[in-house]
XYZ file of C-alpha atoms in Angstrom:
183
model
C 0.012 0.000 -0.069
C 2.895 2.267 0.851
C 4.385 1.830 -2.738
C 0.953 2.576 -4.313
C 0.609 5.978 -2.136
C 4.320 6.735 -3.038
C 3.711 6.257 -6.875
C 0.430 8.342 -6.767
C 2.286 11.063 -5.029
C 5.210 11.070 -7.115
C 3.047 11.171 -10.274
C 1.155 14.256 -8.902
C 4.515 16.033 -7.928
C 5.887 15.305 -11.277
C 2.699 16.648 -13.197
C 2.860 19.845 -11.135
C 6.581 20.248 -11.485
C 6.209 19.728 -15.431
C 3.770 22.780 -15.454
C 5.811 25.391 -13.480
C 8.606 27.630 -14.679
C 12.091 26.353 -15.499
C 14.206 25.830 -12.409
C 16.965 28.392 -11.577
C 20.449 27.622 -12.939
C 22.597 24.912 -11.269
C 24.728 27.550 -9.614
C 21.879 29.631 -8.532
C 20.349 26.591 -6.788
C 23.532 26.161 -5.039
C 23.640 29.580 -3.826
C 20.611 28.698 -1.744
C 22.102 25.501 -0.465
C 21.912 26.368 3.270
C 18.135 26.624 3.201
C 18.210 22.790 3.214
C 19.629 22.658 6.672
C 16.414 21.883 8.309
C 16.631 19.231 10.968
C 14.910 15.832 10.145
C 13.168 14.285 13.165
C 11.107 11.460 11.669
C 11.733 8.430 9.508
C 12.126 8.967 5.817
C 9.989 6.328 3.978
C 10.435 7.391 0.419
C 12.734 9.666 -1.727
C 12.286 11.434 -5.015
C 15.092 12.738 -7.153
C 14.771 15.043 -9.974
C 18.094 14.772 -11.694
C 17.343 17.873 -13.828
C 16.861 20.202 -10.816
C 19.809 18.587 -8.826
C 17.425 18.003 -5.951
C 16.219 14.956 -3.914
C 13.033 15.213 -1.762
C 12.561 13.216 1.313
C 9.102 12.104 2.484
C 7.493 10.754 5.693
C 3.927 9.196 5.088
C 3.608 11.247 1.896
C 4.576 14.475 3.551
C 7.706 16.417 2.436
C 10.309 16.248 5.098
C 13.218 17.932 3.578
C 14.870 19.021 0.293
C 18.481 18.144 -0.475
C 20.799 19.687 -3.055
C 22.574 16.844 -5.030
C 25.312 16.134 -7.307
C 25.166 13.508 -9.966
C 27.536 11.549 -12.245
C 29.839 13.470 -14.427
C 27.420 12.720 -17.526
C 24.016 13.785 -15.804
C 21.903 13.791 -18.911
C 20.286 10.503 -19.856
C 19.653 7.151 -17.921
C 22.592 4.866 -16.878
C 22.819 2.077 -19.459
C 26.209 0.485 -18.939
C 29.078 0.403 -16.611
C 31.407 3.261 -16.892
C 28.972 5.621 -18.668
C 29.101 8.014 -15.821
C 25.458 8.462 -15.717
C 23.037 8.141 -12.767
C 20.243 5.650 -13.230
C 16.641 6.693 -13.639
C 13.731 4.624 -12.468
C 12.177 3.048 -9.269
C 14.586 1.307 -6.975
C 14.956 0.766 -3.095
C 17.661 1.781 -0.565
C 18.843 -1.826 0.334
C 22.287 -1.222 2.070
C 24.000 1.211 4.348
C 27.644 1.478 4.955
C 29.795 3.633 7.149
C 33.192 2.052 6.129
C 33.765 3.059 2.558
C 35.869 5.449 0.394
C 33.142 8.240 1.110
C 31.788 9.530 4.481
C 28.943 7.258 4.517
C 26.482 5.627 1.872
C 23.192 4.326 1.193
C 23.047 1.497 -1.496
C 20.587 1.841 -4.320
C 19.220 -1.246 -5.843
C 20.481 -0.578 -9.323
C 20.521 -2.680 -11.642
C 16.988 -3.679 -11.584
C 15.846 -6.512 -14.073
C 14.968 -4.081 -16.819
C 18.472 -2.330 -16.341
C 20.145 -5.807 -16.633
C 18.201 -6.773 -19.732
C 18.823 -3.585 -21.564
C 22.688 -3.701 -20.968
C 22.591 -7.568 -22.095
C 20.822 -6.390 -25.184
C 23.916 -4.047 -25.627
C 26.215 -6.939 -24.754
C 27.786 -4.954 -21.908
C 27.625 -4.994 -18.037
C 25.014 -2.742 -16.499
C 27.391 -1.712 -13.820
C 26.391 -1.246 -10.222
C 27.485 0.028 -6.821
C 25.242 3.020 -7.235
C 24.971 4.818 -3.806
C 23.827 8.100 -2.171
C 27.011 9.257 -0.320
C 28.977 12.091 1.187
C 32.369 13.562 0.205
C 35.408 11.338 -0.264
C 37.141 10.529 2.957
C 40.399 11.994 1.780
C 38.888 15.266 0.674
C 40.249 18.721 1.831
C 37.912 21.124 3.610
C 38.519 23.745 0.773
C 37.117 21.252 -1.814
C 33.645 20.980 -0.345
C 32.352 24.114 -2.287
C 33.674 22.270 -5.541
C 31.928 19.214 -4.671
C 28.681 21.016 -3.935
C 28.855 23.010 -7.240
C 29.662 20.250 -9.777
C 28.497 16.826 -11.084
C 31.531 14.799 -9.957
C 30.506 11.140 -9.206
C 30.972 8.111 -11.307
C 27.041 7.773 -11.487
C 26.039 8.097 -7.765
C 24.138 10.778 -6.061
C 26.156 12.867 -3.619
C 25.199 15.037 -0.711
C 27.186 16.770 2.078
C 28.658 14.842 4.739
C 26.182 16.433 7.233
C 23.281 15.218 4.993
C 24.581 11.791 4.498
C 24.709 11.454 8.363
C 21.208 12.615 8.541
C 19.972 10.205 5.748
C 21.852 7.451 7.095
C 20.055 7.842 10.389
C 16.566 8.438 9.154
C 15.964 6.437 5.910
C 14.050 3.300 6.691
C 15.244 -0.073 5.265
C 13.951 -0.872 1.763
C 12.908 2.791 1.315
C 11.607 3.425 -2.279
C 13.532 5.756 -4.395
C 12.284 7.153 -7.621
C 14.756 8.757 -9.908
C 13.311 11.059 -12.445
C 15.225 12.764 -15.443
């Protein structure tokens, strides 16, 4: 039932967003980055990503909890098709793992590839890739690099947020949380 409610909510949000004015430029959205530092204090049971807006919206029982500014793969347009294409996937997935011991501050694993992704890559006679995460900054980054990470698409296909935000997501995202990634 939760998935049905989530899909209907996402459809309504997508329809409304497709009929609004164009979003601000990538840099201007980043200028408003600190508006997203609202404390979350309830479980996050679904996530919606708009790649073109570089935003992720967290929900609790259909109510918007918080908006996050995100960075994507270095080739942000289009759906991930094969390993190494540097694109972020599009479609419905789940958060199925969490890891605090990785090359990045912390991460939440996204269930890419799904069956359709795997079949598409098989048709292309390639590997679909995998290991797609929502993660923070690299562990070995210098403090002065954080602004650069926040202002560019720099991952190999993952979704990146600040270390502060991945700590929050790591704490509040429920197991098997659905995540819908839209173009």
